[in-house]
Amino acid sequence: MKFGMRVRGGVLAALIMFAVPVAATLMTLASSPAAAQTVASIVVEGNRRVEVETIRSYFRPGPGGRLGQAQIDDGLKALIETGLFRDVRINTQGGRIIVTVVENPVIGRIAFEGNKKVKDEQLSTEIQSKPRGTFSRPTVQSDAQRIAEIYRRSGRYDVRVNPEVIEQPNNRVDLVFTIVEGSKTGVRSIEFVGNVAYSSYRLRDIIKTRESNLLSFLGGADVYDPDRVEADRDLIRRFYLKNGYADVQVVAALTEYDPEKKGFLVTFKIEEGQQYRVASVNYVSSIANFDANVLRTYSRVNVGGTYNAEALEKSIEEMQIEASRRGYAFAVVRPRGDRNFEAHTVSITFAVDEGPRTYIERINIRGNTRTRDYVIRREFDLSEGDAYNRALVDRAERRLKNLDFFKSVRIVTEPGSSSDRVILIVDLEEKSTGDFSVSGGYSTTDGALAEVSISERNFLGRGLYAKAAVTYGQYARGYTLSFVEPYLLDYRVALGLDLYQRQQLANSYISYGTKTFGFSPRLGFSLREDLALQLRYSIYQQQIQLPSALQNCNNDVNNPTMAFNPTPAFVNSVGQWPNGTVNGVTDASGGMGLWCYFDGEASLPVRKELQSGKVLTSAVGYSLNYNTLDNNKNPTDGLLIDLRQDFAGIGGDVTYLKTVGDLKYYTPLVSDIVGLIHLQGGVLTKVGSDLRMLDHFQMGPNLVRGFAPNGIGPRSINPFTSNDALGGTKYWGASLELQMPFWFLPKEVGLKGSVYADAGGLYDYQGPTTWTYTGEVTTPQNSNCIRPTLPGVLPANPGTCTGLVYDDSRVVRSSVGVGLIWASPFGPLRFDYAVPLSKGQFDRVQQFKFGGGTSF
C-alpha cells in the first residue's frame, strides 16, 4: 500500500527528516552551556494549535530544576512520539533553548471509496484517525492495515487499501481510503493426512470449515478463517478422544493459498495412535469419612467399553458435584489413567482429594448490555460466599453458552481480597436473539405451505421465549402463539404456554376437514443432561367440516328445509338404482333408487362427528424423553426414546387414555454408513364413554413408507360413502434403515442416500358403528348390504348399504424403498420411493413421498 501522488515520501523519509536535525541538535547541545537552563527558559517557535506550556511540559527538569543533556533528549523523544509534529528541532541562541516545531496537519474529513460489503460506519469505528484529529502517516498506514484485516476476516484476502491525502488550506488535509474489495477467498480443498480409523469424508463432518461449492453463497462456512481452522483442530482432537484414541495429536493445520484456484488449501496432519478400551475403574479417597464408592453410580465410564474422554469429563463433573452435595464442598475428583501399551487398555482411577479451601468473594458480570444480571446468575449453582467449585463453574459456563444469547462466554478467576478468596469474572458478548422468517415448503401430504413467524429467545432481556406464527397452505392453515418462562418462580422449571388454531381442509386423502382451537400449558423438568420430563394440560375444541353433497342424507323428517331424505326402508321398497344401468345392473323399479345416497355420502362415523358439533377435549399428560444423540440435526450415534401418555376426561366431552412410545437407535457401521433402528407403538384405551373416530390413531407413511396418508388400517368400504379411513386403537411399527453418503460428491453438498425396510400394523377400530339418529347400522346387523371387493366399487347386488361397512383386517403392512436426504441451504429435504410388499385389501398406496421447506 502507498500514499497517493499528492503526498510523496513515507515513514523512511520522515525518520531521515527527524534524524538529521535531531543529531545536529544533540551535537550542538552537548557543547552548549544552554544545556543547563530551566524549563522556563525554553522558547517555542512554529506552534499554531499546541500551547507553549504543553510543549514545555514534555521537558522534565533534573536535580535542582535544571535541564541537563539527558532531560533534553527525553523531551525531544517525547515530543516526536506524540505524533502532533511533523518536525521538531532544538538549538541554542543567546543562551536560550529554542524548540522549533512543525505541526502535523489537522484532518478535515475522512472518506471511504469503493467499499460495498462493509459500511462506512463500521470502518470509521475501527480506524484510529479521526476527523478534527492530528494527521499521522504511521497512524494512517496502521489504519489501512486495520481496514484490510476487516475484509480478510470476512474472507476477502485480495483486498487492497490505498490511503490518499488531499492538501487543504490552513494546514488541513482530507483523508480518503480507496478500497478494492476483491472477491471472497474460499477454501478450495480440505485434506487429512494420517487418518486411518476414520475417512476424510467422516472427518469433514466434524469440522466447521467447508469447501466451496455452487451453493456456498447461501452460507459462509467455506470462507477461509484462520481462527475457525484452529478451532477445527480441537474438534478433531476431541472427536478422536471421544472414540478411544487417547494418544491422538493433530500435529498441524497447514494452509496454503493457491493462486490458480484462487483459494486456500487446508491440510490437517493427524497422528491417531491406537484405540484404547477400559480395563478397570476404581475409586479411592484421601478424605476422612468419605467413601469414594458412593460416586460409582455417577460414572459414565464402562469397563470393557471404548475409552471416552468426553464421558470421563462428565463423570468427573457429576462426581464432584455429588461430593459437594454430601457436605464435602472442597472435594476435588481427579482421574488417573494407567495405560497398557501392549494390550491397548487403560485402567482408570477416580481419586477424591481435599482441594484448597477457597471461597467466592464476588461474581462480576461484564458485557451484558441487554441481558439482565439475574438471567445470567441463575445459571450458576453457586453464589458469593460459597466454596469455589471448578465443576460448577464449568457447568455454568456451558449453560450460558447453551442459552444462545451470546457470541462468546468466558469465565475466569481473579485473586480476591485475601489468599482464600477469588473473584469470578464473567465476560460476555451479546448477539441478536430475534428472528423473523418467511418459510415455504411442499409435501405430498399437506401440499404447498407458507409460514410467517417472528420469535425472540431473550424477550426484554429477561431470558423469556416468545413466538408468533401464521401458517397458510393448500390444505392446512392456522396460527400459533407460544411463550416460555424457563425459570418458574426462580426454580429450574420451564413454564410453556401455547395458544393455537388449526384448520385442516378436505383433500384427496380425507373427505372431511377439521377445525381445532386450543390452549396448552406445560411444565418442563430437566432430570439429567440426557433425561427430560414434561407435564402438560391440553384443552381444545374440535369440529368436523363436510361438503354439502356428503351430508345431505340426514333422514331428519322434522327439518323441512332439507331435501327429501329417504329412510333405508323406503330405499329398499322402491328400488336400489336410479334410472339407467350401473355396473351392468339395470334398474327396473321405476328409477326412484337410492336418491341422495347414490351421489356419495360421508361415512357414518364422519357424519356422526359432524352431528355432534363442537366437541371439547380436556386432557392431562406427560412425556419422558431420553436423548443420547451425538447430533440432534444429523445424528450418527446414540439413542432417542420418547414415551407419552395422555388422559382425557378432566371435564370435557370425551374420555380416553392414550399411550405412545417411540425409539430410534443410531449406530455407525462401516465406511461412513449409519444404521437406524426405529420402533414405535401406541394404544388407545376406552375409559367410560365411547371413543370418537377422531381420537383414533391415523397412520400412513409415518408408519410404513409406500402408503398414502391415512392409507393404512380400518376403512369404511360402503360403496355409497366416501370410504374414509377410520383409524385404529392399536398400532406398531418397525423400521431398519441404512444411511450412506455419496462418496463421489463433495461433503458440502449435503446429500446422502438411504435404503430401508418398514413393517407395521394398525387395527381394532372401536368408534361408532350405529347411529340411531338415522336408523343406520353396521354391516353385521344389516344383512341387506353386501361387502364390495374394492372400496367404491358396487357389487352386483349391493343391497341397501346405508349403514357402516368397514374392513379391519389385521394384516402386516410392509415395504422396501430408497430415499434421498438433502441437508440443503433451503432447509432439510427428503425424497422417498417405496414399494409395498404386503398390504390390506383396501389400503391406499403412494409410492413417492416428498417433504421439505425453507426460510428466507
PDB file of C-alpha atoms in Angstrom, residues 690-795:
ATOM      1  CA  ASP A 690     -67.469 -44.301  23.651  1.00  0.00           C
ATOM      2  CA  LEU A 691     -64.417 -43.403  21.602  1.00  0.00           C
ATOM      3  CA  ARG A 692     -64.700 -40.893  18.775  1.00  0.00           C
ATOM      4  CA  MET A 693     -63.311 -41.654  15.341  1.00  0.00           C
ATOM      5  CA  LEU A 694     -61.130 -38.505  15.544  1.00  0.00           C
ATOM      6  CA  ASP A 695     -59.410 -39.813  18.686  1.00  0.00           C
ATOM      7  CA  HIS A 696     -58.173 -42.957  16.901  1.00  0.00           C
ATOM      8  CA  PHE A 697     -54.647 -43.288  15.519  1.00  0.00           C
ATOM      9  CA  GLN A 698     -54.359 -42.493  11.801  1.00  0.00           C
ATOM     10  CA  MET A 699     -51.356 -43.962  10.013  1.00  0.00           C
ATOM     11  CA  GLY A 700     -49.738 -43.907   6.610  1.00  0.00           C
ATOM     12  CA  PRO A 701     -46.112 -43.208   5.558  1.00  0.00           C
ATOM     13  CA  ASN A 702     -45.356 -42.170   9.125  1.00  0.00           C
ATOM     14  CA  LEU A 703     -45.668 -45.888   9.959  1.00  0.00           C
ATOM     15  CA  VAL A 704     -44.877 -47.728   6.705  1.00  0.00           C
ATOM     16  CA  ARG A 705     -43.499 -45.797   3.748  1.00  0.00           C
ATOM     17  CA  GLY A 706     -45.090 -46.541   0.426  1.00  0.00           C
ATOM     18  CA  PHE A 707     -48.625 -45.938   1.692  1.00  0.00           C
ATOM     19  CA  ALA A 708     -50.729 -42.802   1.380  1.00  0.00           C
ATOM     20  CA  PRO A 709     -51.529 -40.565   4.358  1.00  0.00           C
ATOM     21  CA  ASN A 710     -54.352 -42.253   6.314  1.00  0.00           C
ATOM     22  CA  GLY A 711     -53.843 -45.136   3.899  1.00  0.00           C
ATOM     23  CA  ILE A 712     -53.398 -47.929   6.444  1.00  0.00           C
ATOM     24  CA  GLY A 713     -55.820 -49.680   8.733  1.00  0.00           C
ATOM     25  CA  PRO A 714     -59.592 -49.842   9.283  1.00  0.00           C
ATOM     26  CA  ARG A 715     -61.572 -48.142   6.493  1.00  0.00           C
ATOM     27  CA  SER A 716     -65.174 -47.584   5.518  1.00  0.00           C
ATOM     28  CA  ILE A 717     -65.838 -49.616   2.362  1.00  0.00           C
ATOM     29  CA  ASN A 718     -69.510 -48.840   1.791  1.00  0.00           C
ATOM     30  CA  PRO A 719     -69.707 -48.245  -1.992  1.00  0.00           C
ATOM     31  CA  PHE A 720     -72.094 -45.309  -1.443  1.00  0.00           C
ATOM     32  CA  THR A 721     -69.862 -43.458   1.066  1.00  0.00           C
ATOM     33  CA  SER A 722     -66.551 -41.628   0.912  1.00  0.00           C
ATOM     34  CA  ASN A 723     -64.502 -44.623   2.117  1.00  0.00           C
ATOM     35  CA  ASP A 724     -62.801 -42.665   4.893  1.00  0.00           C
ATOM     36  CA  ALA A 725     -60.000 -44.092   6.997  1.00  0.00           C
ATOM     37  CA  LEU A 726     -61.473 -44.823  10.431  1.00  0.00           C
ATOM     38  CA  GLY A 727     -58.224 -45.301  12.339  1.00  0.00           C
ATOM     39  CA  GLY A 728     -57.365 -47.856  14.990  1.00  0.00           C
ATOM     40  CA  THR A 729     -56.787 -48.143  18.698  1.00  0.00           C
ATOM     41  CA  LYS A 730     -53.538 -50.095  18.386  1.00  0.00           C
ATOM     42  CA  TYR A 731     -50.541 -49.751  16.138  1.00  0.00           C
ATOM     43  CA  TRP A 732     -46.959 -50.931  15.930  1.00  0.00           C
ATOM     44  CA  GLY A 733     -44.118 -50.238  13.551  1.00  0.00           C
ATOM     45  CA  ALA A 734     -40.544 -51.336  12.955  1.00  0.00           C
ATOM     46  CA  SER A 735     -38.044 -49.918  10.504  1.00  0.00           C
ATOM     47  CA  LEU A 736     -34.462 -50.729   9.571  1.00  0.00           C
ATOM     48  CA  GLU A 737     -32.602 -48.065   7.591  1.00  0.00           C
ATOM     49  CA  LEU A 738     -29.085 -47.596   6.287  1.00  0.00           C
ATOM     50  CA  GLN A 739     -27.965 -44.040   5.554  1.00  0.00           C
ATOM     51  CA  MET A 740     -24.883 -43.528   3.441  1.00  0.00           C
ATOM     52  CA  PRO A 741     -23.100 -40.595   1.827  1.00  0.00           C
ATOM     53  CA  PHE A 742     -22.474 -40.188  -1.870  1.00  0.00           C
ATOM     54  CA  TRP A 743     -18.701 -40.513  -1.773  1.00  0.00           C
ATOM     55  CA  PHE A 744     -18.311 -39.139  -5.288  1.00  0.00           C
ATOM     56  CA  LEU A 745     -19.888 -35.805  -4.238  1.00  0.00           C
ATOM     57  CA  PRO A 746     -18.319 -33.107  -2.051  1.00  0.00           C
ATOM     58  CA  LYS A 747     -19.311 -33.320   1.580  1.00  0.00           C
ATOM     59  CA  GLU A 748     -20.551 -29.741   1.450  1.00  0.00           C
ATOM     60  CA  VAL A 749     -23.359 -30.639  -0.971  1.00  0.00           C
ATOM     61  CA  GLY A 750     -25.144 -32.294   1.975  1.00  0.00           C
ATOM     62  CA  LEU A 751     -26.622 -35.217   0.036  1.00  0.00           C
ATOM     63  CA  LYS A 752     -26.899 -38.760   1.308  1.00  0.00           C
ATOM     64  CA  GLY A 753     -28.953 -41.761   0.361  1.00  0.00           C
ATOM     65  CA  SER A 754     -30.850 -44.375   2.307  1.00  0.00           C
ATOM     66  CA  VAL A 755     -32.283 -47.845   1.844  1.00  0.00           C
ATOM     67  CA  TYR A 756     -34.884 -49.172   4.242  1.00  0.00           C
ATOM     68  CA  ALA A 757     -37.442 -51.804   5.072  1.00  0.00           C
ATOM     69  CA  ASP A 758     -40.601 -50.980   7.037  1.00  0.00           C
ATOM     70  CA  ALA A 759     -43.274 -53.121   8.671  1.00  0.00           C
ATOM     71  CA  GLY A 760     -46.235 -52.283  10.836  1.00  0.00           C
ATOM     72  CA  GLY A 761     -49.912 -52.560  11.502  1.00  0.00           C
ATOM     73  CA  LEU A 762     -52.934 -50.520  12.590  1.00  0.00           C
ATOM     74  CA  TYR A 763     -56.144 -52.213  13.703  1.00  0.00           C
ATOM     75  CA  ASP A 764     -59.020 -52.538  16.194  1.00  0.00           C
ATOM     76  CA  TYR A 765     -61.440 -49.730  15.343  1.00  0.00           C
ATOM     77  CA  GLN A 766     -63.696 -49.036  18.360  1.00  0.00           C
ATOM     78  CA  GLY A 767     -65.564 -45.957  17.190  1.00  0.00           C
ATOM     79  CA  PRO A 768     -69.280 -45.588  16.396  1.00  0.00           C
ATOM     80  CA  THR A 769     -70.838 -48.286  14.189  1.00  0.00           C
ATOM     81  CA  THR A 770     -74.527 -47.401  14.538  1.00  0.00           C
ATOM     82  CA  TRP A 771     -76.479 -44.197  14.583  1.00  0.00           C
ATOM     83  CA  THR A 772     -79.992 -44.117  15.976  1.00  0.00           C
ATOM     84  CA  TYR A 773     -80.462 -40.595  14.617  1.00  0.00           C
ATOM     85  CA  THR A 774     -80.715 -42.002  11.073  1.00  0.00           C
ATOM     86  CA  GLY A 775     -81.514 -45.601  11.806  1.00  0.00           C
ATOM     87  CA  GLU A 776     -78.266 -46.778  10.202  1.00  0.00           C
ATOM     88  CA  VAL A 777     -76.470 -49.877  11.481  1.00  0.00           C
ATOM     89  CA  THR A 778     -73.182 -51.548  10.753  1.00  0.00           C
ATOM     90  CA  THR A 779     -72.762 -54.446   8.333  1.00  0.00           C
ATOM     91  CA  PRO A 780     -73.058 -57.376  10.777  1.00  0.00           C
ATOM     92  CA  GLN A 781     -76.550 -56.147  11.707  1.00  0.00           C
ATOM     93  CA  ASN A 782     -77.552 -55.008   8.224  1.00  0.00           C
ATOM     94  CA  SER A 783     -77.860 -58.136   6.126  1.00  0.00           C
ATOM     95  CA  ASN A 784     -79.147 -56.132   3.159  1.00  0.00           C
ATOM     96  CA  CYS A 785     -75.617 -54.761   2.492  1.00  0.00           C
ATOM     97  CA  ILE A 786     -73.073 -56.915   0.711  1.00  0.00           C
ATOM     98  CA  ARG A 787     -69.388 -56.069   1.129  1.00  0.00           C
ATOM     99  CA  PRO A 788     -67.681 -54.811  -2.027  1.00  0.00           C
ATOM    100  CA  THR A 789     -64.434 -56.329  -3.240  1.00  0.00           C
ATOM    101  CA  LEU A 790     -62.810 -52.896  -3.603  1.00  0.00           C
ATOM    102  CA  PRO A 791     -63.659 -49.572  -1.986  1.00  0.00           C
ATOM    103  CA  GLY A 792     -66.099 -47.547  -4.028  1.00  0.00           C
ATOM    104  CA  VAL A 793     -66.916 -50.380  -6.446  1.00  0.00           C
ATOM    105  CA  LEU A 794     -70.514 -51.630  -6.403  1.00  0.00           C
ATOM    106  CA  PRO A 795     -71.065 -55.359  -6.105  1.00  0.00           C
TER     107      PRO A 795
END
